[in-house]
Amino acid sequence: EGVPVQTANYAPLTPLLLLERTAKVYPGKTAVVYGDRRYDYAALRERVHRLAAALRQLGVGEGDRVAVLCPNSPPILEAHFGVPLAGALLVAINTQLSRPEITTILEHSQSKVLIVDEDLEDKVKGLEDELDSLEHVVIAKASIEESSGASPARPANQTEPPLGDAPVTGIDYESFLLVPPLEVDLLQIDERSAISINYTSGTTGSPKGVVYHHRGAYLNALSEIIEARMTQRSVYLWTLPMFHCNGWCFPWAVSAIGATHVILRKVIPDKVVALIEEEAVTHLCGAPTVLTMIAQELDRTGKGFPRPITLVTAGAPPSPKVLRTMEALGAEVLHVYGLTEVYGPFTVCEWNPEWDGLSVEEKARKKARQGVPYIGLGDLRVVDRDSGEDVKRDGETLGEVLMAGNGVMTGYFKNEQATADAFAGGWFHTGDIAVWYPDGYIELKDRAKDIIISGGENISTQDVEKVILEHPAVLEAAVIGIPDEHWGEVPKAFVTLAPGKQATAEELSLFCRERLAHFKCPKSIEFCDLPKTSTGKIQKGVLREKEWAGHASRIN
């Protein structure tokens, strides 16, 4: 039968308990820096509990969905705690999506309340009239009003919130918080219950809503603290959007350890560098593109990082060149890998002290690998896609990465078939192609859809990109397969040159041929600005669609 569960020996794993602890231990410590506004953890807890109370007053209950369409700002941070505190699921929406895409997500999630930043209000005007499920819209100002202070003051004689039963549309967020804080028995939360839904894309048709639970969010938050080596003295700069995989669980992680959130609405290189210096930033996250932007700005100003800083990067594997550049400027780069379906990062290139004596080049090659699972999140395998058997750990044999454990989603919201397909065989299928090394570390080679099959040979686009990025004139590069009548498909490179640098296609082609097997070298090179997502990832799909559409039109 085992030991009976009771409060003396069991508490649910929920990130909501993490903020409660921090507010008790460090009530006066600065929690949030946003422009010229600052407030402490006691104030953050109060704002969170007021938000939960206000949502309850609107009729939000257990299992309801509350959507947030905001850039990095206090409302979206506070929603990570206040929405689940009210018993609801947080639906954080990508701010770069179009109105039809946002409408699709709101409709699919059946969100009852929408909190929207005033700068994005035009994208959702009138949606409460179009969608039966959307009952209330709350408008968050781009800045915290000077008059409101850190926590809005409630009139001394006010015992009931100023919200009636009538639908609320367009109420100001700060006014929305003018209610008595809600106190909840957090020990009654089911740790396996859902805490949020993150949509993998805003495409019309059949969007995939990835469901996270309290247990996974709690363990991911603690794992981030461990792997990024954060302490209560840490200062975290928000360059990663909080709507992206719930900010890789850092809203919960930073708050759990009592570090400081420095919130930046938009990634502007000179502003990022200025804040790193002014606020003594110790940690930030971002795609390799963000690291490149920061490196460019530091190069422009002739500076390095003013103090040690940890940069957590994911997305496309960072090139050894980017790793070398950032570390030469005084940063430690932590390379992680994951997907929306696994709460953001799931693996980390855990550094082995035995590698300390390696050359700079060898260290960079080691660090470019995706590594091993985070502490406490689960396990992984690399398997042959046909047989399902583990591939050889030889660093050469390609296979699909499978994952399992506490760091994996519950499933796709209202999509049983997609969930069953993703979990076939009892493991989560990532769709990413990698090799497995004898030491257990993995290295991604491509998304399954990005592998180029040319004349029967597999070509990893990332292998080709790493070589192109070694050229001193190259800032960014993306490689895709394009149609070829003889070989089926061949590599094509899209390149952005560094400011003030020059290079020709012939020069880059020769550079590749000196370093790669000839069949892997780009058959054509185009110079352009690369299309990117709001999180800085290069959109290979956009490049591929253009090339293949052009090919189809020529055939027709």
XYZ file of C-alpha atoms in Angstrom:
556
model
C 0.000 0.000 0.000
C 2.907 2.352 0.719
C 3.034 5.381 2.990
C -0.266 7.331 3.090
C -0.089 10.809 1.565
C -0.547 13.591 4.091
C 0.574 17.203 4.478
C 3.350 16.101 6.809
C 5.129 14.254 4.024
C 3.757 15.606 0.755
C 3.247 18.921 -1.015
C 2.339 19.338 -4.687
C 5.096 20.492 -6.997
C 3.847 23.853 -8.245
C 5.874 26.966 -9.126
C 3.310 29.029 -7.210
C 4.899 27.820 -3.963
C 8.270 29.123 -5.155
C 7.110 32.753 -5.223
C 5.509 32.364 -1.798
C 8.847 31.338 -0.326
C 10.768 34.172 -1.984
C 8.239 36.781 -0.828
C 8.766 35.576 2.750
C 12.561 35.283 2.609
C 13.362 38.367 0.483
C 10.310 40.657 0.757
C 12.317 43.855 0.271
C 14.597 42.587 -2.502
C 14.123 44.125 -5.957
C 12.022 41.720 -7.997
C 11.262 43.761 -11.109
C 13.083 46.509 -13.008
C 11.035 47.905 -15.905
C 12.210 51.201 -17.331
C 12.377 53.571 -14.371
C 9.984 51.467 -12.274
C 11.146 49.051 -9.586
C 9.291 46.958 -7.062
C 10.183 44.258 -4.568
C 9.063 40.684 -4.015
C 6.460 41.631 -1.425
C 4.873 43.921 -4.024
C 5.169 41.304 -6.780
C 3.362 38.751 -4.606
C 0.621 41.244 -3.807
C 0.130 42.170 -7.467
C -0.046 38.476 -8.395
C -2.674 37.765 -5.739
C -4.674 40.850 -6.763
C -4.613 39.638 -10.380
C -5.923 36.245 -9.281
C -8.695 37.921 -7.279
C -9.691 40.160 -10.196
C -9.866 37.166 -12.542
C -12.047 35.293 -10.076
C -14.351 38.332 -9.924
C -14.804 38.014 -13.688
C -15.964 34.435 -13.241
C -12.690 32.740 -14.124
C -12.578 29.339 -12.448
C -10.824 25.986 -12.451
C -9.666 24.951 -15.903
C -10.676 28.178 -17.680
C -8.166 29.769 -20.043
C -6.776 33.296 -19.753
C -4.813 34.619 -22.746
C -2.069 37.237 -22.620
C -0.870 39.169 -25.666
C 1.970 41.292 -24.311
C 5.635 41.881 -25.030
C 7.974 41.406 -22.089
C 6.399 43.555 -19.371
C 5.111 43.189 -15.782
C 1.609 41.946 -16.774
C 2.894 38.846 -18.573
C 5.339 38.081 -15.758
C 2.581 38.476 -13.171
C 0.216 36.340 -15.255
C 2.600 33.398 -14.935
C 1.628 33.289 -11.269
C -1.720 35.094 -11.084
C -3.528 33.092 -13.765
C -2.785 29.620 -12.296
C -3.393 31.043 -8.817
C -6.956 31.728 -9.978
C -7.169 28.086 -11.100
C -6.926 28.903 -14.809
C -4.496 28.020 -17.605
C -2.215 30.712 -19.042
C -2.245 31.057 -22.845
C 0.683 33.348 -23.711
C 0.385 34.393 -27.367
C 3.216 35.302 -29.729
C 3.005 39.079 -30.235
C 4.240 38.804 -33.831
C 1.208 36.844 -35.015
C -1.432 38.344 -37.284
C -5.019 38.992 -36.227
C -6.339 35.811 -37.952
C -3.649 33.722 -36.235
C -4.419 35.267 -32.841
C -8.135 34.701 -33.433
C -7.488 31.036 -34.197
C -5.600 30.553 -30.924
C -8.216 32.378 -28.851
C -10.963 30.338 -30.462
C -9.171 26.993 -30.147
C -8.203 27.593 -26.512
C -11.669 29.009 -25.703
C -9.962 31.756 -23.702
C -12.386 33.586 -21.430
C -10.255 36.661 -20.684
C -7.604 38.413 -22.768
C -4.960 40.725 -21.289
C -3.480 42.745 -24.138
C -0.778 45.397 -24.278
C -2.039 48.768 -25.484
C 0.459 48.733 -28.363
C -1.153 45.537 -29.677
C -4.771 46.473 -29.038
C -5.527 47.048 -32.729
C -4.800 43.364 -33.432
C -7.701 42.255 -31.248
C -10.241 45.089 -31.444
C -13.772 43.732 -31.504
C -12.785 40.092 -31.020
C -14.953 39.823 -27.913
C -17.912 40.391 -30.258
C -16.688 37.792 -32.768
C -15.788 35.009 -30.325
C -18.421 33.512 -28.041
C -15.834 32.310 -25.525
C -14.027 35.653 -25.109
C -15.921 37.626 -22.472
C -13.472 40.209 -21.143
C -10.535 42.248 -22.454
C -8.063 43.978 -20.129
C -5.707 46.621 -21.528
C -2.167 46.856 -20.141
C -0.428 50.194 -20.607
C 3.057 50.094 -22.083
C 4.456 51.526 -18.845
C 3.481 51.332 -15.191
C 1.843 54.603 -14.305
C 3.909 56.779 -12.011
C 0.854 57.427 -9.876
C 0.080 53.758 -9.376
C 3.251 52.817 -7.568
C 4.424 49.239 -7.429
C 1.126 47.968 -6.055
C -2.095 49.838 -6.785
C -3.567 51.374 -3.671
C -7.104 50.335 -2.707
C -9.316 52.892 -0.974
C -9.373 52.180 2.758
C -13.165 51.754 2.857
C -13.318 49.495 -0.203
C -14.055 45.890 0.700
C -15.474 44.695 -2.601
C -13.759 45.019 -5.980
C -15.136 47.590 -8.443
C -16.121 44.823 -10.883
C -19.730 43.817 -11.275
C -21.230 40.955 -13.218
C -21.384 42.918 -16.472
C -18.822 42.102 -19.186
C -15.660 44.151 -18.847
C -14.064 45.363 -22.044
C -11.097 47.680 -22.199
C -10.530 48.031 -18.451
C -7.052 49.261 -17.567
C -4.785 46.569 -16.102
C -3.673 48.687 -13.144
C -7.297 49.503 -12.321
C -8.085 45.809 -12.736
C -5.729 45.077 -9.830
C -7.672 47.355 -7.451
C -9.130 44.415 -5.537
C -8.277 42.667 -2.261
C -5.627 39.964 -2.805
C -6.851 36.394 -3.186
C -5.440 33.844 -0.755
C -5.458 30.226 -1.923
C -4.492 26.946 -0.257
C -1.743 25.950 -2.661
C -1.416 22.535 -1.028
C -4.739 21.599 -2.633
C -3.383 21.993 -6.186
C -3.098 18.808 -8.253
C 0.494 18.925 -9.496
C -0.490 17.031 -12.650
C -3.158 19.581 -13.526
C -2.487 21.951 -16.414
C -0.800 25.306 -15.769
C -0.468 26.668 -19.324
C -0.995 26.095 -23.042
C 1.687 27.172 -25.513
C 0.886 27.156 -29.215
C 3.623 25.885 -31.488
C 2.431 28.178 -34.281
C -0.399 30.498 -35.179
C -1.286 28.768 -38.419
C -4.927 28.510 -39.349
C -6.499 25.096 -39.653
C -5.230 22.903 -36.834
C -2.998 24.763 -34.352
C -1.205 22.664 -31.739
C -1.618 23.793 -28.158
C 1.092 22.259 -25.958
C -0.134 21.612 -22.412
C 2.262 22.064 -19.469
C 1.453 20.970 -15.919
C 2.418 22.345 -12.503
C 4.852 19.502 -11.785
C 6.743 19.982 -15.032
C 6.885 23.774 -14.604
C 8.225 23.402 -11.050
C 10.941 20.908 -12.005
C 11.933 22.840 -15.132
C 12.258 26.028 -13.075
C 14.533 24.345 -10.530
C 16.565 22.743 -13.326
C 17.121 26.150 -14.953
C 18.418 27.518 -11.649
C 20.858 24.614 -11.332
C 22.086 24.520 -14.924
C 22.410 28.316 -15.289
C 23.939 28.513 -11.797
C 21.692 31.320 -10.614
C 21.648 32.678 -7.067
C 19.721 35.364 -5.205
C 22.435 37.787 -6.368
C 21.696 37.049 -10.032
C 20.199 39.672 -12.326
C 18.300 38.255 -15.293
C 17.726 40.375 -18.424
C 14.585 39.501 -20.376
C 15.696 39.319 -24.024
C 13.840 36.027 -24.566
C 10.079 36.597 -25.037
C 8.035 35.366 -22.066
C 5.391 34.133 -24.510
C 7.924 31.638 -25.920
C 7.580 28.327 -24.004
C 6.654 30.390 -20.935
C 10.033 32.081 -21.240
C 11.752 28.670 -20.921
C 10.272 28.592 -17.380
C 12.507 31.499 -16.293
C 9.561 33.594 -14.976
C 9.230 30.891 -12.324
C 12.972 30.163 -12.008
C 14.178 33.736 -11.482
C 11.421 34.341 -8.935
C 12.132 31.065 -7.145
C 15.754 31.911 -6.399
C 14.997 35.548 -5.527
C 16.972 37.014 -8.439
C 15.970 40.251 -10.189
C 13.910 40.435 -13.398
C 15.147 43.236 -15.676
C 12.353 43.444 -18.235
C 13.001 44.717 -21.753
C 10.057 45.144 -24.143
C 12.108 44.852 -27.321
C 15.593 43.575 -28.115
C 17.546 46.625 -29.260
C 21.301 45.896 -29.211
C 22.504 49.192 -27.709
C 19.769 49.038 -25.060
C 20.695 45.446 -24.198
C 24.366 46.368 -23.784
C 23.473 49.464 -21.733
C 21.239 47.473 -19.367
C 23.887 44.778 -18.930
C 26.211 47.486 -17.640
C 23.717 49.636 -15.703
C 21.882 46.810 -13.922
C 24.869 44.478 -13.445
C 23.168 41.750 -15.461
C 24.488 38.224 -14.853
C 22.203 36.105 -17.050
C 20.195 36.307 -20.267
C 18.741 33.885 -22.824
C 18.377 34.084 -26.567
C 18.888 32.519 -29.971
C 22.375 32.644 -31.517
C 21.110 35.620 -33.554
C 20.662 37.601 -30.324
C 24.220 36.729 -29.289
C 25.462 37.905 -32.671
C 23.609 41.228 -32.282
C 25.189 41.792 -28.860
C 28.654 40.893 -30.157
C 28.248 43.366 -33.022
C 27.274 46.149 -30.631
C 30.202 45.434 -28.315
C 32.528 45.409 -31.328
C 31.086 48.752 -32.457
C 31.740 50.308 -29.060
C 35.079 48.566 -28.563
C 33.953 47.046 -25.273
C 33.697 43.616 -23.727
C 31.274 42.530 -21.016
C 31.902 44.589 -17.851
C 31.641 41.509 -15.589
C 31.135 37.745 -15.924
C 27.833 36.916 -17.613
C 26.102 33.655 -18.536
C 24.392 33.561 -21.916
C 21.963 30.677 -22.387
C 21.410 30.016 -26.077
C 19.211 27.635 -28.053
C 17.495 27.397 -31.401
C 19.843 26.619 -34.235
C 23.107 25.283 -32.789
C 25.496 28.193 -32.216
C 28.450 28.058 -34.540
C 31.898 27.573 -32.995
C 32.653 31.072 -34.303
C 29.834 32.620 -32.219
C 30.935 30.652 -29.157
C 34.540 31.787 -29.533
C 33.510 35.415 -30.050
C 31.242 35.629 -26.997
C 33.692 33.923 -24.676
C 36.499 36.199 -25.886
C 34.269 39.130 -24.825
C 33.974 37.726 -21.306
C 30.787 35.626 -21.471
C 30.163 32.008 -20.606
C 27.868 30.471 -23.199
C 25.542 27.718 -22.003
C 24.257 25.763 -24.983
C 20.815 24.162 -24.500
C 18.295 22.450 -26.762
C 14.602 21.731 -26.601
C 11.185 22.304 -28.118
C 7.881 23.842 -27.121
C 6.718 20.312 -26.255
C 9.380 20.004 -23.534
C 8.935 23.365 -21.755
C 11.770 24.919 -23.783
C 15.250 23.538 -22.985
C 15.581 19.819 -22.219
C 19.283 19.152 -22.831
C 22.432 21.084 -22.022
C 26.003 20.711 -23.170
C 27.174 19.963 -19.634
C 30.812 20.956 -19.428
C 33.247 18.213 -18.418
C 36.344 19.465 -16.530
C 38.398 16.949 -18.516
C 37.933 19.247 -21.507
C 39.583 22.251 -19.840
C 42.921 21.499 -21.473
C 41.578 21.359 -25.012
C 42.415 24.011 -27.607
C 40.007 26.883 -28.215
C 38.812 25.199 -31.426
C 38.267 21.845 -29.750
C 36.401 23.436 -26.847
C 34.102 25.259 -29.270
C 33.358 22.016 -31.123
C 32.508 20.277 -27.845
C 30.266 23.139 -26.734
C 28.378 23.204 -30.041
C 26.852 19.826 -29.133
C 23.379 19.687 -27.597
C 24.570 17.415 -24.825
C 22.622 15.496 -22.206
C 19.294 15.935 -20.364
C 18.967 18.608 -17.696
C 19.098 17.427 -14.094
C 15.680 16.079 -13.100
C 13.922 16.361 -16.468
C 14.186 12.870 -17.910
C 16.052 10.837 -20.496
C 16.646 10.693 -24.239
C 17.520 8.285 -27.024
C 18.589 8.598 -30.650
C 16.839 5.953 -32.762
C 16.690 4.729 -36.322
C 13.439 6.102 -37.766
C 12.637 2.855 -39.566
C 13.518 0.200 -36.981
C 13.032 2.227 -33.791
C 16.279 0.781 -32.445
C 18.965 2.927 -30.817
C 21.624 4.082 -33.279
C 25.312 3.399 -32.698
C 26.980 5.882 -30.370
C 29.645 6.656 -32.922
C 29.031 10.372 -33.552
C 28.183 9.570 -37.180
C 24.991 7.503 -37.465
C 21.904 9.663 -37.905
C 18.695 9.070 -35.952
C 15.682 10.817 -34.422
C 15.866 12.249 -30.909
C 13.270 10.810 -28.515
C 12.603 12.189 -25.019
C 10.720 11.083 -21.901
C 10.306 12.278 -18.332
C 9.016 15.119 -16.176
C 10.118 17.703 -18.717
C 7.729 16.499 -21.435
C 4.294 18.013 -22.144
C 1.026 16.407 -21.075
C -0.078 16.438 -24.717
C -1.695 18.621 -27.359
C -4.833 20.470 -26.249
C -7.981 18.982 -27.813
C -5.922 16.929 -30.284
C -5.837 13.273 -29.256
C -4.486 11.969 -32.555
C -1.517 14.349 -32.642
C -0.775 13.452 -29.009
C -0.889 9.726 -29.743
C 1.416 10.176 -32.753
C 3.888 12.253 -30.740
C 4.029 9.653 -27.945
C 4.180 6.525 -30.122
C 6.094 3.786 -28.333
C 6.042 5.594 -25.003
C 8.579 8.287 -25.968
C 8.101 11.810 -27.303
C 9.211 12.031 -30.939
C 10.985 15.343 -31.542
C 11.380 15.146 -35.322
C 14.984 16.297 -34.839
C 17.850 14.364 -36.388
C 21.060 13.890 -34.408
C 24.111 11.707 -33.847
C 24.970 10.064 -30.526
C 28.519 10.103 -29.183
C 30.212 7.420 -27.049
C 30.064 9.775 -24.034
C 26.244 9.944 -24.282
C 26.128 13.490 -25.680
C 24.021 14.195 -28.759
C 24.641 16.633 -31.584
C 21.788 17.840 -33.749
C 22.242 17.626 -37.469
C 18.860 18.938 -38.615
C 15.136 18.869 -38.373
C 13.973 15.776 -40.250
C 12.404 18.085 -42.831
C 15.660 20.051 -43.256
C 17.995 17.150 -44.046
C 19.022 17.400 -47.723
C 19.036 14.105 -49.604
C 21.206 14.692 -52.649
C 21.809 11.726 -54.951
C 21.044 9.394 -52.040
C 23.506 11.118 -49.687
C 22.313 12.830 -46.494
C 23.594 16.381 -46.027
C 23.221 18.169 -42.682
C 22.455 21.804 -43.432
C 23.882 22.747 -40.042
C 27.246 21.194 -40.902
C 27.409 23.357 -44.028
C 26.280 26.471 -42.145
C 29.013 26.045 -39.527
C 31.653 26.105 -42.255
C 30.205 29.187 -43.995
C 30.022 31.027 -40.650
C 33.765 30.535 -40.199
C 34.392 32.981 -43.061
C 35.379 36.346 -41.521
C 32.976 38.328 -43.743
C 29.886 36.279 -42.862
C 27.465 37.383 -40.166
C 24.634 34.847 -40.644
C 23.921 31.905 -42.929
C 21.112 29.473 -43.679
C 21.279 26.456 -45.976
C 18.316 24.619 -47.517
C 17.797 22.016 -50.186
C 16.569 23.267 -53.542
C 15.299 21.173 -56.481
C 17.813 19.678 -58.908
C 16.829 17.604 -61.935
C 19.817 15.285 -61.635
C 20.446 14.961 -57.879
C 16.876 15.507 -56.635
C 17.975 18.375 -54.437
C 21.187 20.252 -53.731
C 22.283 22.756 -51.068
C 21.747 26.476 -51.487
C 23.133 29.032 -49.036
C 21.560 32.343 -48.023
C 24.145 34.650 -46.489
C 24.133 37.967 -44.636
C 27.499 39.711 -44.615
C 28.838 41.509 -41.570
C 28.662 45.327 -41.706
C 31.559 46.741 -43.699
C 32.667 43.308 -44.968
C 32.770 42.079 -48.559
C 32.756 38.615 -50.114
C 31.641 37.115 -53.425
C 29.706 33.928 -54.033
C 32.766 32.490 -55.792
C 34.951 33.264 -52.772
C 32.543 31.589 -50.341
C 32.102 28.618 -52.661
C 35.870 28.063 -52.756
C 36.017 28.493 -48.966
C 33.480 25.656 -48.578
C 35.154 23.366 -51.133
C 38.402 23.594 -49.180
C 36.634 22.392 -46.018
C 33.764 20.131 -47.077
C 33.104 17.165 -49.325
C 32.178 18.686 -52.659
C 28.666 17.181 -52.726
C 27.931 19.074 -49.482
C 28.998 22.463 -50.832
C 26.299 25.009 -51.800
C 25.583 24.918 -55.510
C 24.430 28.533 -55.310
C 24.770 31.373 -52.805
C 22.387 34.308 -52.371
C 23.171 37.409 -50.293
C 20.175 38.742 -48.369
C 18.656 39.558 -44.971
C 17.419 36.310 -43.479
C 13.759 36.025 -42.415
C 13.421 35.380 -38.682
C 10.800 34.573 -36.099
C 10.131 36.894 -33.162
C 12.552 34.811 -31.069
C 15.387 35.270 -33.574
C 15.226 31.856 -35.241
C 15.903 31.819 -38.971
C 12.796 30.794 -40.902
C 14.098 28.173 -43.291
C 10.519 27.341 -44.217
C 10.093 30.796 -45.770
C 13.257 30.337 -47.827
C 12.276 26.806 -48.847
C 8.747 27.778 -49.869
C 10.045 30.513 -52.161
C 12.588 28.256 -53.868
C 10.283 25.280 -54.363
C 7.361 27.450 -55.470
C 9.580 28.976 -58.123
C 10.635 25.514 -59.245
C 7.009 24.366 -59.522
C 6.071 27.396 -61.605
C 8.947 26.673 -63.997
C 7.783 23.054 -64.379
C 4.205 24.145 -65.007
